[in-house]
PDB file of C-alpha atoms and ligand atoms in Angstrom:
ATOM      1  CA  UNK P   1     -24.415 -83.493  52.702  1.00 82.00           C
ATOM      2  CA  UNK P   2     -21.801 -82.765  49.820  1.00 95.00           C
ATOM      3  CA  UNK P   3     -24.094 -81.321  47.151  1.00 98.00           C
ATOM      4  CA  UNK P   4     -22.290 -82.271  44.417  1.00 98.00           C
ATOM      5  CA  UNK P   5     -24.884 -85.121  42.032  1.00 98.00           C
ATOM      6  CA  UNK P   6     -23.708 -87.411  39.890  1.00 98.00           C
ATOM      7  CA  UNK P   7     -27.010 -88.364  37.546  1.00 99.00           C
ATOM      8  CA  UNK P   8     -26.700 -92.110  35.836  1.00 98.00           C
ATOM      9  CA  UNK P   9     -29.201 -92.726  32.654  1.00 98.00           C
ATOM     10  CA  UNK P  10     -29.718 -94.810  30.022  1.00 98.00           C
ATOM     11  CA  UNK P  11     -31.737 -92.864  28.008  1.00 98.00           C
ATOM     12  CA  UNK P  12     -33.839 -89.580  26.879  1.00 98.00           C
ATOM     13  CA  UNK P  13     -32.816 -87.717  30.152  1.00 98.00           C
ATOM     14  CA  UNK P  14     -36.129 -86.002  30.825  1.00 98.00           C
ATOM     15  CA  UNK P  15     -35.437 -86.373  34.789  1.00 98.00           C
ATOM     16  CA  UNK P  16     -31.948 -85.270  34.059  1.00 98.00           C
ATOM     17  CA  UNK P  17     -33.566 -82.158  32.432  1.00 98.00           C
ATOM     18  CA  UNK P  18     -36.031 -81.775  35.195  1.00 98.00           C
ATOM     19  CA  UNK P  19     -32.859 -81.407  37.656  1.00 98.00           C
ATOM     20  CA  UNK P  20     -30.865 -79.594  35.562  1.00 98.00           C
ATOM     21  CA  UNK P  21     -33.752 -76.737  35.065  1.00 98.00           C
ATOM     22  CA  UNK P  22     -34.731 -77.194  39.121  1.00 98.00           C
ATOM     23  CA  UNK P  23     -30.598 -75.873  39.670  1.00 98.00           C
ATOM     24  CA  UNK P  24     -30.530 -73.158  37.523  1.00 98.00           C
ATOM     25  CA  UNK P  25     -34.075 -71.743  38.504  1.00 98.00           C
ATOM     26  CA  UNK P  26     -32.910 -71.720  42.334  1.00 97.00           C
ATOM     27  CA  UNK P  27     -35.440 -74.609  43.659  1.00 97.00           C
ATOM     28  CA  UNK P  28     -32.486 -77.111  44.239  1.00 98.00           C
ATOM     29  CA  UNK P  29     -29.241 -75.829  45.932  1.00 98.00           C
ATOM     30  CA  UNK P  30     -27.269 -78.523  44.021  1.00 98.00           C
ATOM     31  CA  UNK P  31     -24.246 -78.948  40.995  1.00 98.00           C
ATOM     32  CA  UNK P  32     -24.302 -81.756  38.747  1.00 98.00           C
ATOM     33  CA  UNK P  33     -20.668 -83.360  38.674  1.00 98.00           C
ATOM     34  CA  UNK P  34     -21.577 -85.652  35.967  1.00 98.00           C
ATOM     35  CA  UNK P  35     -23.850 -87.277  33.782  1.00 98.00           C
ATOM     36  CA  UNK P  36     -23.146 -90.839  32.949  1.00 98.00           C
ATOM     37  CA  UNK P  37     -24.543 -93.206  31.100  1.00 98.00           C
ATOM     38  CA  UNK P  38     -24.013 -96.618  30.272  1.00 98.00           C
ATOM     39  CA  UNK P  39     -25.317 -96.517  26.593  1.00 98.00           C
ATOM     40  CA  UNK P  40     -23.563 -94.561  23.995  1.00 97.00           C
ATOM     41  CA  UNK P  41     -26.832 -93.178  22.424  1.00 97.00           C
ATOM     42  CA  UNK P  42     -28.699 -91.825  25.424  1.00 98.00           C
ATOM     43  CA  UNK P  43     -30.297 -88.782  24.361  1.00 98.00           C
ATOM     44  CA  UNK P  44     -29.968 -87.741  27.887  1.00 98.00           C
ATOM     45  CA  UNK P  45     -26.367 -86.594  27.135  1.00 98.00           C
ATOM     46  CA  UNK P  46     -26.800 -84.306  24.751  1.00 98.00           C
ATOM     47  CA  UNK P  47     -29.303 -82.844  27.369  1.00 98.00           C
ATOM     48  CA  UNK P  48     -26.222 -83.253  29.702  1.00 98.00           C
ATOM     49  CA  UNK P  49     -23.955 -81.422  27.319  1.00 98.00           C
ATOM     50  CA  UNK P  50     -26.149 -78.513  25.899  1.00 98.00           C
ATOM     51  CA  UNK P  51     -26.059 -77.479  29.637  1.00 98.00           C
ATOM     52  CA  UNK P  52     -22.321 -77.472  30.223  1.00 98.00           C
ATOM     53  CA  UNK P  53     -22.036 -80.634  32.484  1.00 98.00           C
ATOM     54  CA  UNK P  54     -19.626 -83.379  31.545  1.00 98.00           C
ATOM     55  CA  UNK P  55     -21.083 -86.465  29.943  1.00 98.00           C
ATOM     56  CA  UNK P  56     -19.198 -89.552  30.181  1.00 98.00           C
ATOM     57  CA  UNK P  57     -20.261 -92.706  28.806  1.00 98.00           C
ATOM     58  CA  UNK P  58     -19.497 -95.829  30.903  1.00 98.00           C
ATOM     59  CA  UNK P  59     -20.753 -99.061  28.814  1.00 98.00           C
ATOM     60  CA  UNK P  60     -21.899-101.750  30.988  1.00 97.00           C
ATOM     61  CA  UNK P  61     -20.571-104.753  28.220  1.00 96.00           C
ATOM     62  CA  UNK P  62     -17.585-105.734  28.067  1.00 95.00           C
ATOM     63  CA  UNK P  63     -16.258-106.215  32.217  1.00 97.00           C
ATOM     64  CA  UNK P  64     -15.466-109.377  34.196  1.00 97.00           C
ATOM     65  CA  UNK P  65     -18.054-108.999  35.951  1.00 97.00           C
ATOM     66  CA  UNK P  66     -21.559-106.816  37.253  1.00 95.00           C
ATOM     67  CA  UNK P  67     -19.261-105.678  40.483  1.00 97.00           C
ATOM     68  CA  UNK P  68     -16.299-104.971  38.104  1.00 98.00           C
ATOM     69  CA  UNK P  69     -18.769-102.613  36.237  1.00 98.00           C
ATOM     70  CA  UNK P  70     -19.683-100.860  39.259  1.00 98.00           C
ATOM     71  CA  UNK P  71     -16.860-100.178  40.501  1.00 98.00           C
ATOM     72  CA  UNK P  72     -15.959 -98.197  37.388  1.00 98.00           C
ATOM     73  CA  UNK P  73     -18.910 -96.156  38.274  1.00 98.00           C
ATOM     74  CA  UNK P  74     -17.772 -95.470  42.139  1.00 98.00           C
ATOM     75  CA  UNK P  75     -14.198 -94.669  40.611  1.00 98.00           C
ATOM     76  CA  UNK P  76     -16.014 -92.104  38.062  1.00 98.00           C
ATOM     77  CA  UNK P  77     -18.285 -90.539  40.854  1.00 98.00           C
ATOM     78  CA  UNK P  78     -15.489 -90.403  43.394  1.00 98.00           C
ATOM     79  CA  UNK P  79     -13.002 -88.798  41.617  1.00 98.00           C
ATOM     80  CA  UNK P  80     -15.725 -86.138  40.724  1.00 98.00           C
ATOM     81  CA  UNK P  81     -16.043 -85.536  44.318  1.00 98.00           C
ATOM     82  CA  UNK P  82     -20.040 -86.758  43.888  1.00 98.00           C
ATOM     83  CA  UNK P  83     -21.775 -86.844  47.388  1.00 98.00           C
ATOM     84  CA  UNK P  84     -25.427 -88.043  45.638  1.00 98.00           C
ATOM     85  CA  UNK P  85     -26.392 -90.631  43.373  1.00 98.00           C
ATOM     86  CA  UNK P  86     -29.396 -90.519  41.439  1.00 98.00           C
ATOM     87  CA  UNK P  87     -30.562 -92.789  38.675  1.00 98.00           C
ATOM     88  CA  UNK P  88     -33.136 -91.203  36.268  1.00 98.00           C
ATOM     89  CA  UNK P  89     -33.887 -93.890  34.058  1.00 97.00           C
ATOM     90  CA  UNK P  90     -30.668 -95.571  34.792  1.00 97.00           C
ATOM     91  CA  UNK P  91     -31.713 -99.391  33.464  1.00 95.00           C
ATOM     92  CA  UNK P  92     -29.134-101.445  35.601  1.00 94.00           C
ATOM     93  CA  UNK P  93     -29.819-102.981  38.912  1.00 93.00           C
ATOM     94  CA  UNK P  94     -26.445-101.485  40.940  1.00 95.00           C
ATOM     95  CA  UNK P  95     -24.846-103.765  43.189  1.00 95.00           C
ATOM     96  CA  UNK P  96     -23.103-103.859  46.262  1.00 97.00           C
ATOM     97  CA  UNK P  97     -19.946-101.644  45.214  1.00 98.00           C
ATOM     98  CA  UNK P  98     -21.478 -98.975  44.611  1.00 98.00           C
ATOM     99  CA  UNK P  99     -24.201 -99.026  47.498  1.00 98.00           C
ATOM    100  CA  UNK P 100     -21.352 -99.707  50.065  1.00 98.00           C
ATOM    101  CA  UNK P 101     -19.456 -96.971  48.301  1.00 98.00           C
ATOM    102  CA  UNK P 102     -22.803 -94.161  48.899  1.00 98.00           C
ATOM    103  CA  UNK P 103     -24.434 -95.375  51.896  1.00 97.00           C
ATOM    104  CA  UNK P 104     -28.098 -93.905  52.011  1.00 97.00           C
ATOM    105  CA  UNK P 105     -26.890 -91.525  48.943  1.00 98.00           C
ATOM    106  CA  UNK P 106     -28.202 -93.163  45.888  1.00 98.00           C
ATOM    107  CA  UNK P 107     -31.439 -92.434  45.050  1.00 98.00           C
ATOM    108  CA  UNK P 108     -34.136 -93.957  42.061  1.00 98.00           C
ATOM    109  CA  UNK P 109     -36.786 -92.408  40.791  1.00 98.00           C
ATOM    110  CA  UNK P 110     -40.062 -94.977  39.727  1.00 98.00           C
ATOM    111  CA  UNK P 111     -43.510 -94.269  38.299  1.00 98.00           C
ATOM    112  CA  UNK P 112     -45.581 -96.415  40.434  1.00 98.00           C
ATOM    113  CA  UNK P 113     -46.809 -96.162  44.018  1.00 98.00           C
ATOM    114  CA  UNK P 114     -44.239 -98.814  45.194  1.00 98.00           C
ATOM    115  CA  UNK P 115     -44.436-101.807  46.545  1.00 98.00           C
ATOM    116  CA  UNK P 116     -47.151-101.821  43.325  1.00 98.00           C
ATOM    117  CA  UNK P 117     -45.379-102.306  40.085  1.00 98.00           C
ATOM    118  CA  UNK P 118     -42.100-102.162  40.258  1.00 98.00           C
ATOM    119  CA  UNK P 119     -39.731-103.374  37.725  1.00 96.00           C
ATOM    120  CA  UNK P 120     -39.914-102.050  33.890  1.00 96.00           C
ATOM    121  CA  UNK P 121     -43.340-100.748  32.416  1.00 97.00           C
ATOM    122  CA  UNK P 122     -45.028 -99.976  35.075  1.00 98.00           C
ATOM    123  CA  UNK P 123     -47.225 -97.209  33.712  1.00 98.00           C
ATOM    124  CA  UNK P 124     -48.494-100.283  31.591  1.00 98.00           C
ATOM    125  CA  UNK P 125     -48.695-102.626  34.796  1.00 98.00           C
ATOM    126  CA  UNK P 126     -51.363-100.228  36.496  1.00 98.00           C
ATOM    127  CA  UNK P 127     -53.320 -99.716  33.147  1.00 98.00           C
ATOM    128  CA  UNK P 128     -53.503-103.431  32.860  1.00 98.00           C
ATOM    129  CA  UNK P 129     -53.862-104.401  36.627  1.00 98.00           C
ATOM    130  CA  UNK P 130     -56.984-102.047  36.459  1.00 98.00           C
ATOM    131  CA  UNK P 131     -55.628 -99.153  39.109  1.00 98.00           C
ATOM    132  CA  UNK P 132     -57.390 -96.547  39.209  1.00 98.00           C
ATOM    133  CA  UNK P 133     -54.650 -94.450  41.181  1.00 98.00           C
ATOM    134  CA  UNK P 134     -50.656 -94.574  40.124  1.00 98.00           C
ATOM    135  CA  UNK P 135     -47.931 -92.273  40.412  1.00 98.00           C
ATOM    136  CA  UNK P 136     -44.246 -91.759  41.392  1.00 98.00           C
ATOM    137  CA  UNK P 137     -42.138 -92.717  43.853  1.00 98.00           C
ATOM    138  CA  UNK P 138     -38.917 -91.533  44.749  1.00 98.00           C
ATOM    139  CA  UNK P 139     -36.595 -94.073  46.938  1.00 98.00           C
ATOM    140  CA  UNK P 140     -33.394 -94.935  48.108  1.00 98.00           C
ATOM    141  CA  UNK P 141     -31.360 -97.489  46.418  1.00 98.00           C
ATOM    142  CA  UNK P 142     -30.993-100.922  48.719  1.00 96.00           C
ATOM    143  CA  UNK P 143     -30.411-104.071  46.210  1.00 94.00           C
ATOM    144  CA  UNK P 144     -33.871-104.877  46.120  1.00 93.00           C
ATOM    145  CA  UNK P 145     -35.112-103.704  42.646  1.00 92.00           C
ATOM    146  CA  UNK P 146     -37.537-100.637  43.455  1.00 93.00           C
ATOM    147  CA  UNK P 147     -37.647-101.798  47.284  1.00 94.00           C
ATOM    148  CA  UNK P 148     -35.675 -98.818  49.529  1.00 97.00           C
ATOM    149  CA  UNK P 149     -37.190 -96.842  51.602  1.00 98.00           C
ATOM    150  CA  UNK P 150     -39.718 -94.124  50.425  1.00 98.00           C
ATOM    151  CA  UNK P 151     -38.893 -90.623  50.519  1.00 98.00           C
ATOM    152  CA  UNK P 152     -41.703 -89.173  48.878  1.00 97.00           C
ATOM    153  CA  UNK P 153     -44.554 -90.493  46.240  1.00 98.00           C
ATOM    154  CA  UNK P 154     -47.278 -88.542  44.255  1.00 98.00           C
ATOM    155  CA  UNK P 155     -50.226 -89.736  43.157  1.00 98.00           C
ATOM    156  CA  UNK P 156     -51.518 -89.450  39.583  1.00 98.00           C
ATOM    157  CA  UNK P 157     -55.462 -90.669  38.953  1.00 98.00           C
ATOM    158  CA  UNK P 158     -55.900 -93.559  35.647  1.00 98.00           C
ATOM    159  CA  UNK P 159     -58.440 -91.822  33.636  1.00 98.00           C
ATOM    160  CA  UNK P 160     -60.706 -93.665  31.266  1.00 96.00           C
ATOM    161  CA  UNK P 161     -59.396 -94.299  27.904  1.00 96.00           C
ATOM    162  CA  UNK P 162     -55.750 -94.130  29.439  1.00 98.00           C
ATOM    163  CA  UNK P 163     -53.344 -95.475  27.075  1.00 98.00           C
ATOM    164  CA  UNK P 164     -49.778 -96.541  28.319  1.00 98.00           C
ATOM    165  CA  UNK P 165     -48.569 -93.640  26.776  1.00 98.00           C
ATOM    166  CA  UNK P 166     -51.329 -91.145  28.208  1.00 98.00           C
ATOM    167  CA  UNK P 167     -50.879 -92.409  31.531  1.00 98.00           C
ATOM    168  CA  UNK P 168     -46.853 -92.579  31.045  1.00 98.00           C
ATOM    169  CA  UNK P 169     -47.349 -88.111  29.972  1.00 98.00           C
ATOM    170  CA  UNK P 170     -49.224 -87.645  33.119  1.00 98.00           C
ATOM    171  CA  UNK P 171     -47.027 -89.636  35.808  1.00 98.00           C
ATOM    172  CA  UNK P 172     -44.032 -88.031  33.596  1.00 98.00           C
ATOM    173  CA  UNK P 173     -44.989 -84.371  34.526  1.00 98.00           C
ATOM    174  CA  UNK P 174     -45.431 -85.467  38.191  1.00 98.00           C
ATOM    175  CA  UNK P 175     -42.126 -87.647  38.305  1.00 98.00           C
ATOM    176  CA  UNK P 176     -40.426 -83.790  37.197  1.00 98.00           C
ATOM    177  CA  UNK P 177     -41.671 -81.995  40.205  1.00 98.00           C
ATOM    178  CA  UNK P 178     -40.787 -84.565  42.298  1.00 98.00           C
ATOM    179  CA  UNK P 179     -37.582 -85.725  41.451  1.00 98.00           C
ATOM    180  CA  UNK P 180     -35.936 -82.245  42.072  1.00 98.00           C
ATOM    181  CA  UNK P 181     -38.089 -81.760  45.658  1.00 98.00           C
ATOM    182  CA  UNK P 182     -36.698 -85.167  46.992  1.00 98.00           C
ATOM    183  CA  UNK P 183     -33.342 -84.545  45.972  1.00 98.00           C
ATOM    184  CA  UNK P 184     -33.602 -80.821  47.715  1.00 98.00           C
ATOM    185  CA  UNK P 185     -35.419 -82.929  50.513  1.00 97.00           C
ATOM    186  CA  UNK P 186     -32.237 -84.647  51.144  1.00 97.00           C
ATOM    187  CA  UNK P 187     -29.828 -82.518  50.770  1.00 98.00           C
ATOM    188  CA  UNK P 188     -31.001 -80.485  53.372  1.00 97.00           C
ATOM    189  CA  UNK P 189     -30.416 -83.896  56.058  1.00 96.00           C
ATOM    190  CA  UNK P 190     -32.406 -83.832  59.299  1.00 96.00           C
ATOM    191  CA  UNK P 191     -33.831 -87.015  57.915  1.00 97.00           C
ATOM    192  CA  UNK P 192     -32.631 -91.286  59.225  1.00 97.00           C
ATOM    193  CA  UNK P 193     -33.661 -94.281  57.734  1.00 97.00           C
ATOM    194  CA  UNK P 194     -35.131 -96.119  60.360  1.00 96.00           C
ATOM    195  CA  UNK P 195     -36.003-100.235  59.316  1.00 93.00           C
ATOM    196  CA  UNK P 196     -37.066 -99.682  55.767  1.00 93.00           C
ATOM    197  CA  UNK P 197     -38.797 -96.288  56.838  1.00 97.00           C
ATOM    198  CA  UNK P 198     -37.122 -92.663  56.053  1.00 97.00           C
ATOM    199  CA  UNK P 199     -37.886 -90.835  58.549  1.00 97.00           C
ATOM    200  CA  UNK P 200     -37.636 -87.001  58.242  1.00 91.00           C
ATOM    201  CA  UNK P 201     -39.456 -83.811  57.269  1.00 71.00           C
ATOM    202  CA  UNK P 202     -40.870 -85.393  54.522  1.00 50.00           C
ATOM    203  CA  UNK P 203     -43.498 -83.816  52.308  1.00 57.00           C
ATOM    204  CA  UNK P 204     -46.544 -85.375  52.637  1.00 52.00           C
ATOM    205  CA  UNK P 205     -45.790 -85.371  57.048  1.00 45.00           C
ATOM    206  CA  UNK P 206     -45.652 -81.666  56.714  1.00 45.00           C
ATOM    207  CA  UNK P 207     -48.530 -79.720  58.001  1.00 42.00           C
ATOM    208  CA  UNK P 208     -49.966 -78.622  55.037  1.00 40.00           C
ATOM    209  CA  UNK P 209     -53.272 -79.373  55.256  1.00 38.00           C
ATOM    210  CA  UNK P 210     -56.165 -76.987  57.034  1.00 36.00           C
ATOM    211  CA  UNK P 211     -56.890 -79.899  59.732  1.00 37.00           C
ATOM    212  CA  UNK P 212     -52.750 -80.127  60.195  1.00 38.00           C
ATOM    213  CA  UNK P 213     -52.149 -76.825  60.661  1.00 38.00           C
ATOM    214  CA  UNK P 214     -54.822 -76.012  63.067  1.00 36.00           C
ATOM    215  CA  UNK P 215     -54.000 -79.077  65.270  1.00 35.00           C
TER     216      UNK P 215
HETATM  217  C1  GRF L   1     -38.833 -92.488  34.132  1.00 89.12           C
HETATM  218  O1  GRF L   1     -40.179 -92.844  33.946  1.00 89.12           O
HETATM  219  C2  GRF L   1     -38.335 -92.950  35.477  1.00 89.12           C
HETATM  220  O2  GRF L   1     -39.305 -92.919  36.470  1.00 89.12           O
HETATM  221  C3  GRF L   1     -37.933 -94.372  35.176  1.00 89.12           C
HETATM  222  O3  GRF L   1     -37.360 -94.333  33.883  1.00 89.12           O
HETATM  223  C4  GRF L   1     -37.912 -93.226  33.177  1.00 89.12           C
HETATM  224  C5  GRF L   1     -36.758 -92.386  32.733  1.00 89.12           C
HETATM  225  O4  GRF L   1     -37.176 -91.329  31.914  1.00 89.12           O
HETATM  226  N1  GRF L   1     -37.042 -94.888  36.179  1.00 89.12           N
HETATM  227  P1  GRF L   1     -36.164 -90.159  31.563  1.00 89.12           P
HETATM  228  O5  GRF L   1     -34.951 -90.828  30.910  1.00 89.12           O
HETATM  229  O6  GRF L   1     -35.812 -89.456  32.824  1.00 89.12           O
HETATM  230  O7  GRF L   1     -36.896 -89.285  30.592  1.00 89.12           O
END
């Protein structure tokens, strides 16, 4: 797979970061191509900038249409030579163009244990639901918001006396190791998308555990 990423946000950039640091300390054999995002104020590209990758911003107002818009985004990623997509805390659902355009290569980043809680505030949709487990889960894009298939989740317990924003820190630290391994995860190929199930060496199948290894 072309290794080249093209990382869409809208805002502070802390996955961005968490890729960005996973490249230049060797645990992700990856460039970043571009950073775009489709709000002028993202702090996410200064983050972008301080670390010599371009940062373009692509405003989502203004076209015909939600396709039109998208295909801006395939022109911008193309013409980059981008071979992965992946949205870290990019807040627009992305349509068909750009899907068709990266088949199997855009990948979202979530912090819930999808199928629970998708959608926005999730962190406060387990606190309020009464979970006592969340965590992260990184997917392929299909139009379905937060519905591809899995590539790898983490869990992260709900303590007592979680706040949103307590629980948000936690799952926050665990979306930054992940985000980088899943990438590196498919990058490296070996891997099909079989129904909605990816299929490949996948973390959590890998024998890891005492009772794995010894089988
Ligand atoms: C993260 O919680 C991510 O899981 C969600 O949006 C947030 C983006 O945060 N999709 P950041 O911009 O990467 O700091």
């Amino acid at each position: 797979m072309n290794r080249r990423l093209g990382v869409l946000i809208s805002g502070r950039g802390s996955n961005l970061q968490a890729l960005i640091d996973a490249i230049r300390e060797g645990r992700l054999d990856a460039s970043i191509a571009v950073v775009v995002s489709n709000r002028e104020y993202a702090a996410g590209l200064e983050k972008a900038r301080g670390a010599g990758i371009e940062a373009l911003v692509l405003s989502h107002r203004g076209w015909p249409s939600r396709d039109d818009y998208d295909r801006a985004l395939v022109r911008e990623l193309k013409s980059r030579d981008v071979g992965l997509v992946c949205l870290a805390g990019f807040m627009r659902l992305v349509g068909a163009p750009l899907l068709d355009a990266f088949p199997n290569a855009v990948v979202n980043i979530h912090p819930s244990l999808l199928p629970a809680f998708p959608g926005v505030d999730a962190q406060r949709q387990a606190l309020d639901y009464g979970a006592k487990v969340s965590g992260v889960t990184v997917h392929l894009v299909t139009p379905e918001l937060d519905g591809g298939p899995i590539i790898l989740q983490r869990t992260v317990a709900v303590l007592a006396g979680d706040t949103a924003d307590s629980l948000s820190a936690r799952i926050l630290v665990a979306e930054h190791q992940a985000y980088p391994e899943a990438v590196a995860l498919l990058l490296d190929g070996g891997w099909r998308v079989e129904g909605r199930r990816f299929v490949g060496r996948a973390v959590s199948d890998a024998p890891r555990s005492a009772s794995a290894a010894s089988a």
